[in-house]
Amino acid sequence: MLEISGITKHFDGVHAVDNASIKIPQATITSLIGPNGAGKTTLFNIICGYIEPDKGIVQFNGENLNGCAPHERASAGIGRTFQNMRLIKRLSALENLMLAFINHKSGSFIKTLSFSISRNHEIKNKEKAHEFLDFVGLKDKAYEPAGSLSYGQQKLLSLACCLALDAKLLMLDEPVAGVNQETINRILSLFRELKNSGITIFLIEHNMNVVMEISDRLIVMDEGKIIADGIPSEVKGKPEVIEAYIS
């Protein structure tokens, strides 16, 4: 589904990403780990179109995405969450989801402000939004401001907004960071359901218990390079991985 080949990115002479190549098949869960500054977020930003690589190719479902804007990649089926979640806190959970639907159609927030949709289309989107809120366990929070939700609930809302884009590949930046164990269990259960429905998940995560529990595959980065890639139980014990974390 996702293939990146020879991705390289320099910032002021520093290799943020150094000749990274990854293939991720459909309906799998892949975790990307590494110490701070390893290049994980930069690689995510390149895949999603927020940064152009100096070299290399990003392909999604066989299509070359180099030069495509973030909203074009989102329309192609790549959904992204961020550590800061980027919710509009004064709007309700439902309104945040409705905006996600409209942004998917219009391609930019500026266009969203002037985008008009038919009443029937709006009703259908609202029904879908309620379905997504129910799926993530926020059905009873639909009309509450996003800013009033707990941190864990905001994580769930951010995931629902990603699903509203009709994403086939979910790229999630620390999806369980800062939330309690009950919410972690809920999020992992959702990941399994999504995987079983054919959705592919690619995540950055520092919680190794979560990584080992949920991942089909584990990729490790250090100093911009991919230093290990494989089954989590095998990758975790590799000397180069241990050294990256303790050095």
mmCIF file of N, CA and C in Angstrom, residues 156-214:
data_model
loop_
_atom_site.group_PDB
_atom_site.id
_atom_site.type_symbol
_atom_site.label_atom_id
_atom_site.label_comp_id
_atom_site.label_asym_id
_atom_site.label_seq_id
_atom_site.Cartn_x
_atom_site.Cartn_y
_atom_site.Cartn_z
ATOM 1 N N LEU A 156 -9.338 10.355 20.858
ATOM 2 C CA LEU A 156 -10.349 9.561 20.163
ATOM 3 C C LEU A 156 -11.065 10.395 19.107
ATOM 4 N N LEU A 157 -11.343 11.653 19.417
ATOM 5 C CA LEU A 157 -11.984 12.545 18.449
ATOM 6 C C LEU A 157 -11.066 12.791 17.260
ATOM 7 N N SER A 158 -9.789 12.961 17.525
ATOM 8 C CA SER A 158 -8.820 13.157 16.445
ATOM 9 C C SER A 158 -8.794 11.945 15.520
ATOM 10 N N LEU A 159 -8.884 10.754 16.089
ATOM 11 C CA LEU A 159 -8.947 9.533 15.286
ATOM 12 C C LEU A 159 -10.221 9.500 14.454
ATOM 13 N N ALA A 160 -11.343 9.890 15.051
ATOM 14 C CA ALA A 160 -12.615 9.914 14.323
ATOM 15 C C ALA A 160 -12.545 10.882 13.144
ATOM 16 N N CYS A 161 -11.905 12.047 13.340
ATOM 17 C CA CYS A 161 -11.760 13.023 12.252
ATOM 18 C C CYS A 161 -10.914 12.443 11.121
ATOM 19 N N CYS A 162 -9.924 11.653 11.489
ATOM 20 C CA CYS A 162 -9.085 10.996 10.492
ATOM 21 C C CYS A 162 -9.919 10.009 9.676
ATOM 22 N N LEU A 163 -10.787 9.272 10.342
ATOM 23 C CA LEU A 163 -11.646 8.309 9.666
ATOM 24 C C LEU A 163 -12.659 9.005 8.759
ATOM 25 N N ALA A 164 -13.046 10.223 9.131
ATOM 26 C CA ALA A 164 -14.001 10.982 8.317
ATOM 27 C C ALA A 164 -13.435 11.329 6.952
ATOM 28 N N LEU A 165 -12.113 11.292 6.820
ATOM 29 C CA LEU A 165 -11.471 11.554 5.534
ATOM 30 C C LEU A 165 -11.527 10.342 4.612
ATOM 31 N N ASP A 166 -12.161 9.264 5.094
ATOM 32 C CA ASP A 166 -12.219 8.010 4.337
ATOM 33 C C ASP A 166 -10.808 7.482 4.088
ATOM 34 N N ALA A 167 -9.965 7.630 5.118
ATOM 35 C CA ALA A 167 -8.564 7.225 4.993
ATOM 36 C C ALA A 167 -8.438 5.713 4.943
ATOM 37 N N LYS A 168 -7.548 5.252 4.074
ATOM 38 C CA LYS A 168 -7.214 3.831 3.991
ATOM 39 C C LYS A 168 -5.907 3.534 4.716
ATOM 40 N N LEU A 169 -5.103 4.586 4.904
ATOM 41 C CA LEU A 169 -3.857 4.497 5.672
ATOM 42 C C LEU A 169 -3.917 5.555 6.764
ATOM 43 N N LEU A 170 -3.851 5.115 8.017
ATOM 44 C CA LEU A 170 -3.844 6.033 9.147
ATOM 45 C C LEU A 170 -2.413 6.180 9.649
ATOM 46 N N MET A 171 -1.914 7.416 9.657
ATOM 47 C CA MET A 171 -0.584 7.710 10.172
ATOM 48 C C MET A 171 -0.762 8.480 11.479
ATOM 49 N N LEU A 172 -0.418 7.841 12.566
ATOM 50 C CA LEU A 172 -0.769 8.330 13.897
ATOM 51 C C LEU A 172 0.482 8.648 14.703
ATOM 52 N N ASP A 173 0.565 9.872 15.187
ATOM 53 C CA ASP A 173 1.736 10.333 15.929
ATOM 54 C C ASP A 173 1.455 10.245 17.427
ATOM 55 N N GLU A 174 2.045 9.259 18.074
ATOM 56 C CA GLU A 174 1.899 9.009 19.512
ATOM 57 C C GLU A 174 0.431 8.953 19.933
ATOM 58 N N PRO A 175 -0.332 7.999 19.405
ATOM 59 C CA PRO A 175 -1.773 7.956 19.661
ATOM 60 C C PRO A 175 -2.173 7.647 21.091
ATOM 61 N N VAL A 176 -1.276 7.052 21.890
ATOM 62 C CA VAL A 176 -1.657 6.734 23.271
ATOM 63 C C VAL A 176 -0.861 7.535 24.296
ATOM 64 N N ALA A 177 -0.064 8.476 23.853
ATOM 65 C CA ALA A 177 0.752 9.267 24.795
ATOM 66 C C ALA A 177 -0.137 10.096 25.711
ATOM 67 N N GLY A 178 0.126 10.015 26.999
ATOM 68 C CA GLY A 178 -0.552 10.877 27.962
ATOM 69 C C GLY A 178 -1.949 10.464 28.346
ATOM 70 N N VAL A 179 -2.371 9.253 27.983
ATOM 71 C CA VAL A 179 -3.730 8.825 28.331
ATOM 72 C C VAL A 179 -3.674 7.643 29.291
ATOM 73 N N ASN A 180 -4.781 7.422 30.007
ATOM 74 C CA ASN A 180 -4.806 6.364 31.008
ATOM 75 C C ASN A 180 -4.959 4.982 30.369
ATOM 76 N N GLN A 181 -4.767 3.963 31.175
ATOM 77 C CA GLN A 181 -4.754 2.598 30.638
ATOM 78 C C GLN A 181 -6.097 2.203 30.048
ATOM 79 N N GLU A 182 -7.175 2.661 30.634
ATOM 80 C CA GLU A 182 -8.499 2.328 30.098
ATOM 81 C C GLU A 182 -8.658 2.867 28.676
ATOM 82 N N THR A 183 -8.214 4.103 28.461
ATOM 83 C CA THR A 183 -8.311 4.692 27.123
ATOM 84 C C THR A 183 -7.339 4.017 26.162
ATOM 85 N N ILE A 184 -6.149 3.666 26.647
ATOM 86 C CA ILE A 184 -5.196 2.925 25.816
ATOM 87 C C ILE A 184 -5.837 1.628 25.316
ATOM 88 N N ASN A 185 -6.484 0.905 26.229
ATOM 89 C CA ASN A 185 -7.131 -0.352 25.845
ATOM 90 C C ASN A 185 -8.212 -0.113 24.801
ATOM 91 N N ARG A 186 -8.955 0.982 24.957
ATOM 92 C CA ARG A 186 -10.000 1.318 23.992
ATOM 93 C C ARG A 186 -9.385 1.622 22.623
ATOM 94 N N ILE A 187 -8.316 2.397 22.612
ATOM 95 C CA ILE A 187 -7.669 2.763 21.348
ATOM 96 C C ILE A 187 -7.115 1.516 20.651
ATOM 97 N N LEU A 188 -6.487 0.630 21.406
ATOM 98 C CA LEU A 188 -5.930 -0.589 20.806
ATOM 99 C C LEU A 188 -7.034 -1.484 20.255
ATOM 100 N N SER A 189 -8.161 -1.535 20.944
ATOM 101 C CA SER A 189 -9.300 -2.302 20.448
ATOM 102 C C SER A 189 -9.803 -1.721 19.129
ATOM 103 N N LEU A 190 -9.839 -0.397 19.030
ATOM 104 C CA LEU A 190 -10.241 0.258 17.784
ATOM 105 C C LEU A 190 -9.262 -0.059 16.662
ATOM 106 N N PHE A 191 -7.968 -0.044 16.980
ATOM 107 C CA PHE A 191 -6.955 -0.367 15.972
ATOM 108 C C PHE A 191 -7.186 -1.770 15.404
ATOM 109 N N ARG A 192 -7.497 -2.702 16.274
ATOM 110 C CA ARG A 192 -7.721 -4.076 15.805
ATOM 111 C C ARG A 192 -8.949 -4.148 14.905
ATOM 112 N N GLU A 193 -10.002 -3.432 15.287
ATOM 113 C CA GLU A 193 -11.205 -3.406 14.451
ATOM 114 C C GLU A 193 -10.909 -2.787 13.090
ATOM 115 N N LEU A 194 -10.166 -1.701 13.087
ATOM 116 C CA LEU A 194 -9.833 -1.029 11.836
ATOM 117 C C LEU A 194 -8.980 -1.927 10.949
ATOM 118 N N LYS A 195 -8.009 -2.575 11.538
ATOM 119 C CA LYS A 195 -7.168 -3.503 10.775
ATOM 120 C C LYS A 195 -8.006 -4.617 10.157
ATOM 121 N N ASN A 196 -8.926 -5.160 10.927
ATOM 122 C CA ASN A 196 -9.774 -6.240 10.431
ATOM 123 C C ASN A 196 -10.706 -5.770 9.315
ATOM 124 N N SER A 197 -10.968 -4.465 9.266
ATOM 125 C CA SER A 197 -11.817 -3.916 8.205
ATOM 126 C C SER A 197 -11.011 -3.559 6.955
ATOM 127 N N GLY A 198 -9.679 -3.779 6.994
ATOM 128 C CA GLY A 198 -8.846 -3.525 5.828
ATOM 129 C C GLY A 198 -8.031 -2.254 5.874
ATOM 130 N N ILE A 199 -8.148 -1.489 6.957
ATOM 131 C CA ILE A 199 -7.405 -0.237 7.088
ATOM 132 C C ILE A 199 -5.989 -0.533 7.592
ATOM 133 N N THR A 200 -5.042 0.219 7.073
ATOM 134 C CA THR A 200 -3.632 0.076 7.428
ATOM 135 C C THR A 200 -3.251 1.162 8.426
ATOM 136 N N ILE A 201 -2.479 0.800 9.433
ATOM 137 C CA ILE A 201 -2.083 1.749 10.476
ATOM 138 C C ILE A 201 -0.556 1.807 10.558
ATOM 139 N N PHE A 202 -0.042 3.032 10.530
ATOM 140 C CA PHE A 202 1.395 3.289 10.657
ATOM 141 C C PHE A 202 1.542 4.311 11.758
ATOM 142 N N LEU A 203 2.186 3.961 12.854
ATOM 143 C CA LEU A 203 2.202 4.851 14.011
ATOM 144 C C LEU A 203 3.588 5.053 14.579
ATOM 145 N N ILE A 204 3.770 6.252 15.145
ATOM 146 C CA ILE A 204 4.940 6.568 15.967
ATOM 147 C C ILE A 204 4.509 6.424 17.416
ATOM 148 N N GLU A 205 5.272 5.683 18.194
ATOM 149 C CA GLU A 205 4.868 5.491 19.582
ATOM 150 C C GLU A 205 6.088 5.208 20.457
ATOM 151 N N HIS A 206 6.080 5.764 21.676
ATOM 152 C CA HIS A 206 7.167 5.542 22.625
ATOM 153 C C HIS A 206 6.804 4.520 23.699
ATOM 154 N N ASN A 207 5.518 4.212 23.803
ATOM 155 C CA ASN A 207 5.074 3.232 24.793
ATOM 156 C C ASN A 207 5.366 1.837 24.258
ATOM 157 N N MET A 208 6.448 1.238 24.751
ATOM 158 C CA MET A 208 6.905 -0.035 24.196
ATOM 159 C C MET A 208 5.953 -1.183 24.510
ATOM 160 N N ASN A 209 5.242 -1.103 25.621
ATOM 161 C CA ASN A 209 4.251 -2.144 25.907
ATOM 162 C C ASN A 209 3.172 -2.162 24.831
ATOM 163 N N VAL A 210 2.733 -0.972 24.436
ATOM 164 C CA VAL A 210 1.730 -0.850 23.380
ATOM 165 C C VAL A 210 2.303 -1.332 22.048
ATOM 166 N N VAL A 211 3.516 -0.890 21.746
ATOM 167 C CA VAL A 211 4.163 -1.267 20.482
ATOM 168 C C VAL A 211 4.261 -2.788 20.364
ATOM 169 N N MET A 212 4.682 -3.446 21.423
ATOM 170 C CA MET A 212 4.863 -4.889 21.378
ATOM 171 C C MET A 212 3.526 -5.620 21.310
ATOM 172 N N GLU A 213 2.508 -5.040 21.895
ATOM 173 C CA GLU A 213 1.195 -5.697 21.910
ATOM 174 C C GLU A 213 0.469 -5.598 20.578
ATOM 175 N N ILE A 214 0.551 -4.438 19.920
ATOM 176 C CA ILE A 214 -0.326 -4.160 18.785
ATOM 177 C C ILE A 214 0.334 -4.337 17.425
#
